[in-house]
Short mmCIF file of C-alpha atoms in Angstrom, two decimals:
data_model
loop_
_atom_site.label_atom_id
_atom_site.label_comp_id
_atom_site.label_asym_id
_atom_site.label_seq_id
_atom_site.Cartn_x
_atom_site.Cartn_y
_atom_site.Cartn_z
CA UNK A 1 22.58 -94.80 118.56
CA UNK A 2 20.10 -96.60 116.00
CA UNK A 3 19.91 -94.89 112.65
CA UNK A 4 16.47 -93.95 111.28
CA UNK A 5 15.60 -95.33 107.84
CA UNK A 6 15.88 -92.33 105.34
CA UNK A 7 12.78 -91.60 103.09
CA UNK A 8 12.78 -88.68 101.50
CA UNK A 9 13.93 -88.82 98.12
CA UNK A 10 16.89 -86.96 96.92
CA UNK A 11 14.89 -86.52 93.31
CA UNK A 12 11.45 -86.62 91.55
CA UNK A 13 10.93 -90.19 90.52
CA UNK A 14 9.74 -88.82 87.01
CA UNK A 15 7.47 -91.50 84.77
CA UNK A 16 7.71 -93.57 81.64
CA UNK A 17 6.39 -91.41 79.03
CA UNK A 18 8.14 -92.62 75.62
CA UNK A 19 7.70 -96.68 76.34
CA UNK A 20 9.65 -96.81 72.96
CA UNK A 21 13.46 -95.48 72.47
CA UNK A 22 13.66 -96.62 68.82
CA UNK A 23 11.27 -96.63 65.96
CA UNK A 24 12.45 -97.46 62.21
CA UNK A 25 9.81 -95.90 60.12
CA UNK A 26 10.86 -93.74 56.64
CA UNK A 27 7.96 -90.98 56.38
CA UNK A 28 6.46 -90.04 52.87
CA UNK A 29 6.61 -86.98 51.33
CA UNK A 30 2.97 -86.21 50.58
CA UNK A 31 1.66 -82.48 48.72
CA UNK A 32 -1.72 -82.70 49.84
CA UNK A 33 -3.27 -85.41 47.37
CA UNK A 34 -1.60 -83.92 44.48
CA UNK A 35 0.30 -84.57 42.24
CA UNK A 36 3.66 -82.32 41.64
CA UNK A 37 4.02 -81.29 38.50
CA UNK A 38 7.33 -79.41 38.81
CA UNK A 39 10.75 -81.49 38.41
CA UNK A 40 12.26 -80.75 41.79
CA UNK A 41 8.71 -81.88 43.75
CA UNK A 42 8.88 -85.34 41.58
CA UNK A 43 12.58 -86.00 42.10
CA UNK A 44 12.29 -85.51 45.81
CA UNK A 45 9.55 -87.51 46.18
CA UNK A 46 11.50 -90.25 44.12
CA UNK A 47 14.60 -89.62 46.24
CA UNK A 48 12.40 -90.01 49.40
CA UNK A 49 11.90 -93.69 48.65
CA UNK A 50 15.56 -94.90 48.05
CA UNK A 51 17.42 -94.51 51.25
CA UNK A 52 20.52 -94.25 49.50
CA UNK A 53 19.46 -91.67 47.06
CA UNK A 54 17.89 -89.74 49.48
CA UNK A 55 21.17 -89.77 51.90
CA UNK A 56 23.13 -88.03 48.25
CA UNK A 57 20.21 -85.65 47.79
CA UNK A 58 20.71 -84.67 51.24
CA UNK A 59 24.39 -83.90 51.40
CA UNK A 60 24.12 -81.67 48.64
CA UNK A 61 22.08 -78.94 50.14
CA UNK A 62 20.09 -78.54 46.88
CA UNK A 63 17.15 -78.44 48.98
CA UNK A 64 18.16 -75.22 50.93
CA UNK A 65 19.84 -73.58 47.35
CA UNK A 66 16.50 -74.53 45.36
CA UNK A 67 13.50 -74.14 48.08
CA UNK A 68 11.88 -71.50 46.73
CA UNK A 69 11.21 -73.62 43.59
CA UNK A 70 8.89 -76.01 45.43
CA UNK A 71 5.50 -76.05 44.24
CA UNK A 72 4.20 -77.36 47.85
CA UNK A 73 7.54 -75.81 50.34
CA UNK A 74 5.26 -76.41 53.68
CA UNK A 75 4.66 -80.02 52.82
CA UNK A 76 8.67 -80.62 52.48
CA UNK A 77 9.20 -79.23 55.10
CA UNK A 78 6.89 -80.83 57.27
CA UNK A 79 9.01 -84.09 55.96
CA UNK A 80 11.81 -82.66 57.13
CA UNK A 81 11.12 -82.72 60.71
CA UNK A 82 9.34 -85.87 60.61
CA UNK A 83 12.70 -86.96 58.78
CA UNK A 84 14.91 -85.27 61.48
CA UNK A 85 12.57 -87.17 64.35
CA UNK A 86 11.82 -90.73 62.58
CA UNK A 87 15.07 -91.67 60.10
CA UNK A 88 17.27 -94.26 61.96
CA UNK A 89 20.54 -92.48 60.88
CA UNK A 90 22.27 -89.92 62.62
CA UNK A 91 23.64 -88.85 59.91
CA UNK A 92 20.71 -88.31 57.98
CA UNK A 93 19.04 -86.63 61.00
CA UNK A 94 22.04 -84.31 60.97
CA UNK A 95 21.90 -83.52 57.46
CA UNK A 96 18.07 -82.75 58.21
CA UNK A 97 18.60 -80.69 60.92
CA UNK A 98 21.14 -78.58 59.06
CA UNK A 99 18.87 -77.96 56.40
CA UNK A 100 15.83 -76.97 58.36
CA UNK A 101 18.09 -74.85 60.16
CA UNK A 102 19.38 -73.01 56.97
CA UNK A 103 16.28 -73.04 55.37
CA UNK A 104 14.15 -71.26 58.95
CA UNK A 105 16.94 -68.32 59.26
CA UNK A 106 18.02 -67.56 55.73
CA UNK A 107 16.43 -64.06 55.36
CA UNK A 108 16.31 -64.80 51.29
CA UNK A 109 13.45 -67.73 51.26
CA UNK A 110 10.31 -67.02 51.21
CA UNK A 111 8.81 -69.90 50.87
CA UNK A 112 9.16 -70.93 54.76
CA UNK A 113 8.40 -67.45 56.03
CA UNK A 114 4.52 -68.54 57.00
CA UNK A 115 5.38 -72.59 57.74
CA UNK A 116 4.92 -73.91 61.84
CA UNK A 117 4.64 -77.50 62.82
CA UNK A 118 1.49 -78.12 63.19
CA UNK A 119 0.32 -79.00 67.12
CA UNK A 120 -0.83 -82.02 65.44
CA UNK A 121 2.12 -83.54 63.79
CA UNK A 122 4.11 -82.34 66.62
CA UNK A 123 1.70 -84.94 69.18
CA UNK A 124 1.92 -87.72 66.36
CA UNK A 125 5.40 -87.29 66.97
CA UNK A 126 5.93 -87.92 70.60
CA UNK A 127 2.44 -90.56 70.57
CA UNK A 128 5.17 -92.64 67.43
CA UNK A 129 7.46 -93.46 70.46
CA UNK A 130 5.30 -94.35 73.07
CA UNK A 131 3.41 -90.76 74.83
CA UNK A 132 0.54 -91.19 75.43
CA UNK A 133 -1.88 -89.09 73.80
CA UNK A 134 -4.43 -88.13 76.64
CA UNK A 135 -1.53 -87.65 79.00
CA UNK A 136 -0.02 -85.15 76.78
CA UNK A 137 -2.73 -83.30 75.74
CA UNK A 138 -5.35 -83.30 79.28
CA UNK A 139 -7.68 -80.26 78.17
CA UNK A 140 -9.55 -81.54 74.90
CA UNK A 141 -10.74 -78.33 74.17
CA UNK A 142 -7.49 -76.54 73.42
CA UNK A 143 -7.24 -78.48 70.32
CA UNK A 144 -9.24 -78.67 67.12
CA UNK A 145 -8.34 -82.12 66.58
CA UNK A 146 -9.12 -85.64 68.55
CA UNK A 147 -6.07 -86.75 70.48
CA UNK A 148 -7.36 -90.27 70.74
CA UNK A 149 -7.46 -90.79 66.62
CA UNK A 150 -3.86 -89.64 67.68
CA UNK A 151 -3.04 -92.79 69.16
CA UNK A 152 -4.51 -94.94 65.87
CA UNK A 153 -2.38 -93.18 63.44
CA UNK A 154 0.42 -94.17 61.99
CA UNK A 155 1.67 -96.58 59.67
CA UNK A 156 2.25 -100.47 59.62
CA UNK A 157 5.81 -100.25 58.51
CA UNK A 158 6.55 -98.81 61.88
CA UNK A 159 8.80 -101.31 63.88
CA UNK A 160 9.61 -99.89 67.36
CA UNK A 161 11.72 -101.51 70.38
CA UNK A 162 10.30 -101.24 73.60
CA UNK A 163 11.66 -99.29 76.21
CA UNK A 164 11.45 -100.79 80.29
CA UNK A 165 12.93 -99.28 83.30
CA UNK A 166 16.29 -101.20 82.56
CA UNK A 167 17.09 -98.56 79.92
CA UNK A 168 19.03 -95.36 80.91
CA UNK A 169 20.17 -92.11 79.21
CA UNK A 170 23.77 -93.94 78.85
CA UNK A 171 22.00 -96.61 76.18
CA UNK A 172 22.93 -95.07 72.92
CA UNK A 173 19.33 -95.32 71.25
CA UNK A 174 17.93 -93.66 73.90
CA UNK A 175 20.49 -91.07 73.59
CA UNK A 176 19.75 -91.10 70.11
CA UNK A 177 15.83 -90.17 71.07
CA UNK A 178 17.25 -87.18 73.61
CA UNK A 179 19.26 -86.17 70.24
CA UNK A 180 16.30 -85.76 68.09
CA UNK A 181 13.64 -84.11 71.27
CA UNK A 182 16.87 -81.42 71.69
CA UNK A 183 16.45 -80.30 67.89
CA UNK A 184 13.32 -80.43 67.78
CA UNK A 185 13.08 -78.23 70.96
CA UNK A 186 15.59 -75.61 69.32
CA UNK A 187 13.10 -75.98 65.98
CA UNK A 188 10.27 -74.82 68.33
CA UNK A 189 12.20 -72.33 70.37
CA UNK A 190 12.88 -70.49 67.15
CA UNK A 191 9.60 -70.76 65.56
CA UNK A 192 7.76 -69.41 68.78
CA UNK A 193 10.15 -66.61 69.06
CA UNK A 194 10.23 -65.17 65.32
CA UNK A 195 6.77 -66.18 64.23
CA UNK A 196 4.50 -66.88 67.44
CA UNK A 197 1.89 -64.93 65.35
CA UNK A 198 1.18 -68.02 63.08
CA UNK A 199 0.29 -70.45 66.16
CA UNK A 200 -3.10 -69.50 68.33
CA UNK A 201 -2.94 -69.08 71.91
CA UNK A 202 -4.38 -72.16 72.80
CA UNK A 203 -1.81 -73.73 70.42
CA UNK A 204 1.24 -72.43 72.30
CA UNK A 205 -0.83 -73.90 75.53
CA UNK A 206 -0.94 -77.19 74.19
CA UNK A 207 3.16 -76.98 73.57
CA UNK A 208 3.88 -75.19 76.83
CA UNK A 209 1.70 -78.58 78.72
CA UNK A 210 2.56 -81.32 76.12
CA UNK A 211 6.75 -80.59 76.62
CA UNK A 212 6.15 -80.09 80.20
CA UNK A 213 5.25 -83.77 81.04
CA UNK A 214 7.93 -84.80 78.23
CA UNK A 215 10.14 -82.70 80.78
CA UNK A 216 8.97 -85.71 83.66
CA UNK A 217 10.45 -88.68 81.50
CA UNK A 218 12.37 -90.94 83.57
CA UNK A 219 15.27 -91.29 80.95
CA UNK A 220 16.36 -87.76 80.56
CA UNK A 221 19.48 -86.32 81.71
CA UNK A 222 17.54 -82.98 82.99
CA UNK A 223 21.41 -81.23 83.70
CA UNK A 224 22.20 -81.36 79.80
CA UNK A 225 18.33 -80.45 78.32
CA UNK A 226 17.16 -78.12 81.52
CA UNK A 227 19.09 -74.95 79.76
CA UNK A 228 17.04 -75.35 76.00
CA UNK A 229 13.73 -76.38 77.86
CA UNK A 230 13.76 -73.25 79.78
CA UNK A 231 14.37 -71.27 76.33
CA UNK A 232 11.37 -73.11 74.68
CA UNK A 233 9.49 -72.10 77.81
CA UNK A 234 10.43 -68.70 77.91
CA UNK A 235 9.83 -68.13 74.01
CA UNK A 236 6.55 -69.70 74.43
CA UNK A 237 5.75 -67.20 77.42
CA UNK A 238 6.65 -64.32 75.40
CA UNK A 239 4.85 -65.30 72.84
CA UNK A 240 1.25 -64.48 74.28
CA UNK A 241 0.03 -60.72 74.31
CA UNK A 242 -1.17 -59.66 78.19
CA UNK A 243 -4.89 -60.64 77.57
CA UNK A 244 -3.81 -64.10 76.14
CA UNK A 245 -1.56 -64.34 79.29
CA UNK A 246 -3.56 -63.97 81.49
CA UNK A 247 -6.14 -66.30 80.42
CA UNK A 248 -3.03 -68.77 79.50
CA UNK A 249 -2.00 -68.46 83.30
CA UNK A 250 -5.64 -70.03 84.18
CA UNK A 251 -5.26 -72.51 82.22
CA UNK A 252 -1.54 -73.10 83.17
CA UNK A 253 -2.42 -73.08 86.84
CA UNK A 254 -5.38 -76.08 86.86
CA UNK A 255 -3.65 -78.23 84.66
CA UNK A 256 -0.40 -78.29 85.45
CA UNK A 257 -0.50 -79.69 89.35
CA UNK A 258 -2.40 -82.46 87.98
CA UNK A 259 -0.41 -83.31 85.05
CA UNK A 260 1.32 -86.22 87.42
CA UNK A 261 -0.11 -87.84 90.60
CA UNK A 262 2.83 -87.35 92.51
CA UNK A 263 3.80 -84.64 93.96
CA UNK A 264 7.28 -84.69 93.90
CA UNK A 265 6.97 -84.03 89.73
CA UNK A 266 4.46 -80.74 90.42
CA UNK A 267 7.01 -79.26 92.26
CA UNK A 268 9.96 -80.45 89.71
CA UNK A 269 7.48 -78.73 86.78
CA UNK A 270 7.35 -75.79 88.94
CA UNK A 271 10.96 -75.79 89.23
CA UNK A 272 11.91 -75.99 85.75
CA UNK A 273 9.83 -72.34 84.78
CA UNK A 274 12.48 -70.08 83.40
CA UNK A 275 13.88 -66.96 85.22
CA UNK A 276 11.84 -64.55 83.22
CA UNK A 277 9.23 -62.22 84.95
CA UNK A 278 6.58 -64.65 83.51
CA UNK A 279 8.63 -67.72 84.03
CA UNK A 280 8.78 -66.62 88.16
CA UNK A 281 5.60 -65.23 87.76
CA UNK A 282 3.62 -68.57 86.99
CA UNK A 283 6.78 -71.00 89.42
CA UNK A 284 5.27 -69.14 92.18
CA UNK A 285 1.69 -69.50 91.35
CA UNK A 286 1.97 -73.00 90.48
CA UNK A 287 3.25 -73.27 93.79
CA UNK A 288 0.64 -71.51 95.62
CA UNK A 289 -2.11 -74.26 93.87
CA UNK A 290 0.36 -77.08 95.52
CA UNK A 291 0.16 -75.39 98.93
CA UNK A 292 -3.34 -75.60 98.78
CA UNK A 293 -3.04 -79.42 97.98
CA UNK A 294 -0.50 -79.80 101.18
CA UNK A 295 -2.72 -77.71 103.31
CA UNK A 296 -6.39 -78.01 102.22
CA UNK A 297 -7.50 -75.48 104.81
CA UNK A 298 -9.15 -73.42 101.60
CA UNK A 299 -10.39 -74.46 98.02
CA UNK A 300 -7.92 -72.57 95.60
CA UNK A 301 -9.06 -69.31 93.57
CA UNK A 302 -6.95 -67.76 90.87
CA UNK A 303 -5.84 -64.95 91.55
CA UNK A 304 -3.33 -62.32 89.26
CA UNK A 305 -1.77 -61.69 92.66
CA UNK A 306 -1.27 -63.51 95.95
CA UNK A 307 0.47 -62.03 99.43
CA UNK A 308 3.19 -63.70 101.35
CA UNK A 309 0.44 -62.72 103.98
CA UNK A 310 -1.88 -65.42 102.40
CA UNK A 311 1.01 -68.19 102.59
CA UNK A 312 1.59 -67.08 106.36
CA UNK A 313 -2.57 -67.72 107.03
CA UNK A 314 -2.17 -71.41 105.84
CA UNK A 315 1.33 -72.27 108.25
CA UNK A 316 -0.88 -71.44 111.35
CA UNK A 317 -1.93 -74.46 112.73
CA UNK A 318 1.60 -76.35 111.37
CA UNK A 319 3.25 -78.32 114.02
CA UNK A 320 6.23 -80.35 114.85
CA UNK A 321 5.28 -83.65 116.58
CA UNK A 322 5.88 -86.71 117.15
CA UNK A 323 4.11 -88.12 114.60
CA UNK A 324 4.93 -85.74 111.91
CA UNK A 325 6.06 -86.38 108.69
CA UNK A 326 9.24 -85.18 107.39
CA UNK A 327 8.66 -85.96 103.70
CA UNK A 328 5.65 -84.05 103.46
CA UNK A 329 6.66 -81.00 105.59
CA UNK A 330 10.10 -81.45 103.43
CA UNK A 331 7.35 -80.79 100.67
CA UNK A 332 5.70 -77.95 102.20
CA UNK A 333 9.22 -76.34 102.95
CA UNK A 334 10.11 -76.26 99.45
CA UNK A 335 6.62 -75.67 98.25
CA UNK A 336 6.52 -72.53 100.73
CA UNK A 337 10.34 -71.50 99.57
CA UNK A 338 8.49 -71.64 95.42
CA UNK A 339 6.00 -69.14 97.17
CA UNK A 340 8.10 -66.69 98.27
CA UNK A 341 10.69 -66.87 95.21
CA UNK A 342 14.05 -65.50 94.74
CA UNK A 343 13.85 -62.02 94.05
CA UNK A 344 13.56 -59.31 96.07
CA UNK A 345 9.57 -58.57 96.86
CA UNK A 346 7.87 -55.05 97.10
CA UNK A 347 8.34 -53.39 100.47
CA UNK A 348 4.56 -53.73 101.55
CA UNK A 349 5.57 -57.47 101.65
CA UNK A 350 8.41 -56.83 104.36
CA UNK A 351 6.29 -57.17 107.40
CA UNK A 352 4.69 -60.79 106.10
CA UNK A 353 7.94 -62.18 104.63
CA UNK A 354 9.85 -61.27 108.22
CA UNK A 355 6.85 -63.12 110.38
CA UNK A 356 6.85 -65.92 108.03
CA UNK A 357 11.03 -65.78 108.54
CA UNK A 358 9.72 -66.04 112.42
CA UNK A 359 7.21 -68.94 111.95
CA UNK A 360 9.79 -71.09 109.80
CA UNK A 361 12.29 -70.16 112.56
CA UNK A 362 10.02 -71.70 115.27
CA UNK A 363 8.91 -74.34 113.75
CA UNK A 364 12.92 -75.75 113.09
CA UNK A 365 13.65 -74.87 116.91
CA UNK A 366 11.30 -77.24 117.66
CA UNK A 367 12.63 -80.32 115.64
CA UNK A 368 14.99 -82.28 118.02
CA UNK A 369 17.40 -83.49 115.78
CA UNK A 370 20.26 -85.97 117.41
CA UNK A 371 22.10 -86.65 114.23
CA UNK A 372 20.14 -90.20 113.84
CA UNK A 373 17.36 -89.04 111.96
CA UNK A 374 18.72 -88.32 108.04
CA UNK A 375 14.97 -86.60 106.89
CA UNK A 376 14.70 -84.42 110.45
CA UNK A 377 18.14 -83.55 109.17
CA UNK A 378 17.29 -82.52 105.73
CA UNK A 379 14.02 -80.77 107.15
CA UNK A 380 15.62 -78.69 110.02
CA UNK A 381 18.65 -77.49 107.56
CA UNK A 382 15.95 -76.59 104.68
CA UNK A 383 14.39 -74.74 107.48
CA UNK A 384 17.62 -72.83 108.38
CA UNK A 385 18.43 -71.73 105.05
CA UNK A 386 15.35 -70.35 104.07
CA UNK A 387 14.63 -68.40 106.83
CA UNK A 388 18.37 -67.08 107.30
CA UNK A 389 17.90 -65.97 103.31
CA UNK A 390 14.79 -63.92 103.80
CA UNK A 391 16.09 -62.47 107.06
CA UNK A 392 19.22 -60.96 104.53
CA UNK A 393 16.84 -59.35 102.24
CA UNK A 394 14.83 -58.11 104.58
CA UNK A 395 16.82 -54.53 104.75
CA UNK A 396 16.99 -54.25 100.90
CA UNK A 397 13.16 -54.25 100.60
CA UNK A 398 11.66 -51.42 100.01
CA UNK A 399 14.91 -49.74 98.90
CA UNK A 400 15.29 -48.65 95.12
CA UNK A 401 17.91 -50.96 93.37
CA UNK A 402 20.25 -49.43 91.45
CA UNK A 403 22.10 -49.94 88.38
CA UNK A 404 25.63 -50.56 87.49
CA UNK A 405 25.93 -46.70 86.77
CA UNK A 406 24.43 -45.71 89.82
CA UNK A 407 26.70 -47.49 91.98
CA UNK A 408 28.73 -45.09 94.35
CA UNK A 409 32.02 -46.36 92.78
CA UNK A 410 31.26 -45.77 89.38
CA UNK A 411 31.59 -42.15 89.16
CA UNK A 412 34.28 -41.56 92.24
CA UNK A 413 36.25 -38.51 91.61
CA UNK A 414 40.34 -39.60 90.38
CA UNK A 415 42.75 -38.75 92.89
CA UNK A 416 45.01 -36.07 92.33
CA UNK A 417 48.53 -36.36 93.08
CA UNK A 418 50.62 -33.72 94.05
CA UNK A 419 52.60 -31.85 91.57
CA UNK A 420 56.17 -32.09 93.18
CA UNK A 421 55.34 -36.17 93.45
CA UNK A 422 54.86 -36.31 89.56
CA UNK A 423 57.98 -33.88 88.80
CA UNK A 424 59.92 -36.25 90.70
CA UNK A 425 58.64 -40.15 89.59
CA UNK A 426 59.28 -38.81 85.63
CA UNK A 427 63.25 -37.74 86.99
CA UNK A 428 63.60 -40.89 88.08
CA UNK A 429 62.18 -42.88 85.07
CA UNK A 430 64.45 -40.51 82.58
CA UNK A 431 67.83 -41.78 84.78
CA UNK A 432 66.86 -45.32 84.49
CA UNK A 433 66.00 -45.79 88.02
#
């Protein structure tokens, strides 16, 4: 029996978005065009220029014991981070990172209670190693500042080494970048969790779609970064009131599917939402926009709330043929599977979800699959699963789920034992038998 070449791909192929893994640049510390005229602001800015100096100053956590004596606090620690992304030692990055840490959650200082990273240092950032500006930032009009003056900024000390497709996460500079995007993630999952309030809604946009196609990078090892990604997400999801979210959800919904041209990395963006009632929320949207790209029978409209019904209408006229092809209806499968979700759905869904369980059902029968064919394989057991899982929560919708305390177990009456049965177990105890 001739084996059939196998196409569909395992992963998303991801892109190249940092085209640098290593950039040797020392920031300034700069207060705004002045001049500081208390002791602390001039030695730090003296420190800042001695690599040596600045390693002591460091170490010695006077920063974090003496930051509510800075004349200009926001401006140091703005040269923190850029420290904690930019400065070529790890040690230095983790003496950074420990003091921005210290410095955001001790309840004492002031001084840092009304600093964020601004959206625009945070794009300078990721544009130093390589993003590219446009491609993070799509919608101009969520920002108040040019992305492409983005791309010219900088400085001529920078010296950078390039990055090509021979470089993996095991090369240790480009473990070192992963090293500095995790604390920086952490910075922002913080900052968007205690203080969203200082960042505008459109500014938690921009975050939510720059570190989303950061997320795509071909270099990152998504099983160690996919757990603090989905906190920044879900932070930054909290973070809007209802009115903001809903507009954000707009927003989230026509420029996310278009973020890549492949389609394999829309559904991986859709995957990576975090299980939060926003987080599935928007997954299933997003996926609902990508059925409409995989089935144009109907231009898509936003809308706060879509049927199982409606995904049922566009798997009408699907069929297994011939000449079909496996990688896209092994798209569609998983696109349909995003639709539907993982939770249980409200009982007026229970008569669409169990004829979609039917349609999925029919269409598998009719893939002849003789064991040569890897993708009818793949396709055919996809199939299986997904209709098998809806067909088990079928009987639970509708039903009111219950709580640990409410469980029939929980508050079982203790069985007695008969008096003469007690008498006689302590007898025995008291002779040692």
């Amino acid at each position: 029996m001739m084996m059939v070449k196998h196409t569909i791909p395992k992963h998303h192929p991801g892109e190249q978005i940092f085209k640098t893994y290593h950039v040797q640049f020392l920031p300034k510390l700069e207060f705004n065009g002045e001049k500081p005229l208390k002791s602390l602001d001039k030695h730090l800015q003296l420190y800042a220029l001695s690599e040596e100096k600045l390693t002591l100053f460091l170490e010695s956590d006077l920063i974090v014991y003496k930051f509510d004596d800075f004349l200009y606090p926001e401006a140091v620690l703005t040269w923190l981070l850029n420290m904690l992304w930019f400065h070529k030692s790890k040690k230095v990055s983790k003496a950074v990172w420990r003091i921005l840490h210290s410095i955001l959650h001790h309840k004492h200082i002031k001084a840092a209670k009304d600093w964020v990273p601004s959206v625009e240092n945070l794009t300078w950032l990721l544009v130093s190693y390589g993003a590219g500006a446009n491609a993070l930032i799509p919608r101009k009009d969520l920002v108040s500042f040019n992305p492409e003056n983005i791309q010219c900024s900088g400085d001529s000390n920078i010296g950078s080494s390039l990055l090509d497709s021979s470089h993996t996460y095991e090369d240790p500079l480009v473990r070192s970048l992963w090293f500095r995007f995790y604390k920086l993630l952490n910075i922002l999952s913080y900052i968007l969790k205690q203080r969203s309030h200082l960042y505008t809604c459109n500014d938690v946009t921009t975050l939510v779609i720059m570190f989303s196609k950061v997320a795509l990078d071909q270099t990152i090892n998504w099983d160690t970064y996919k757990y603090d990604f989905g906190l920044f997400l879900r932070a930054a999801f909290d973070a809007y009131t209802q009115a903001d979210w809903e507009c954000a959800m707009k927003t989230f919904c026509s420029v996310l599917p278009t973020i890549s041209d492949n389609l394999h990395n829309t559904i991986h963006i859709s995957r990576i939402m975090p299980y939060s009632l926003r987080g599935r929320f928007l997954s299933r949207q997003l996926a609902f926009v990508l059925l409409h790209k995989l089935v144009p029978s109907s231009p898509y409209v936003y809308s706060s709330s879509f049927r199982i019904a409606d995904v049922l209408s566009m798997l009408r006229n699907e069929k297994i043929t011939l000449e079909t092809d496996y990688i896209r209806m092994s798209n569609l499968m998983n696109v349909v599977d995003m639709c539907v979700g993982n939770e249980i759905l409200a009982g007026n869904e229970k008569s669409s979800l169990k004829k979609l369980a039917e349609r999925i059902k029919s269409l598998s029968g009719r893939i002849r699959d003789k064991g040569n064919d890897k993708d009818k394989t793949i396709v055919k057991d996809l199939m299986d699963r997904m209709a098998f899982r809806w067909v088990v929560i079928l009987p639970e919708m509708g039903k009111k789920q219950k709580t640990l305390l409410e469980l029939p177990w929980v508050h079982r009456t203790p069985v007695k034992l008969p008096e003469s049965s007690v008498i006689s177990s302590q007898s025995n105890s008291d002779d040692g038998t």
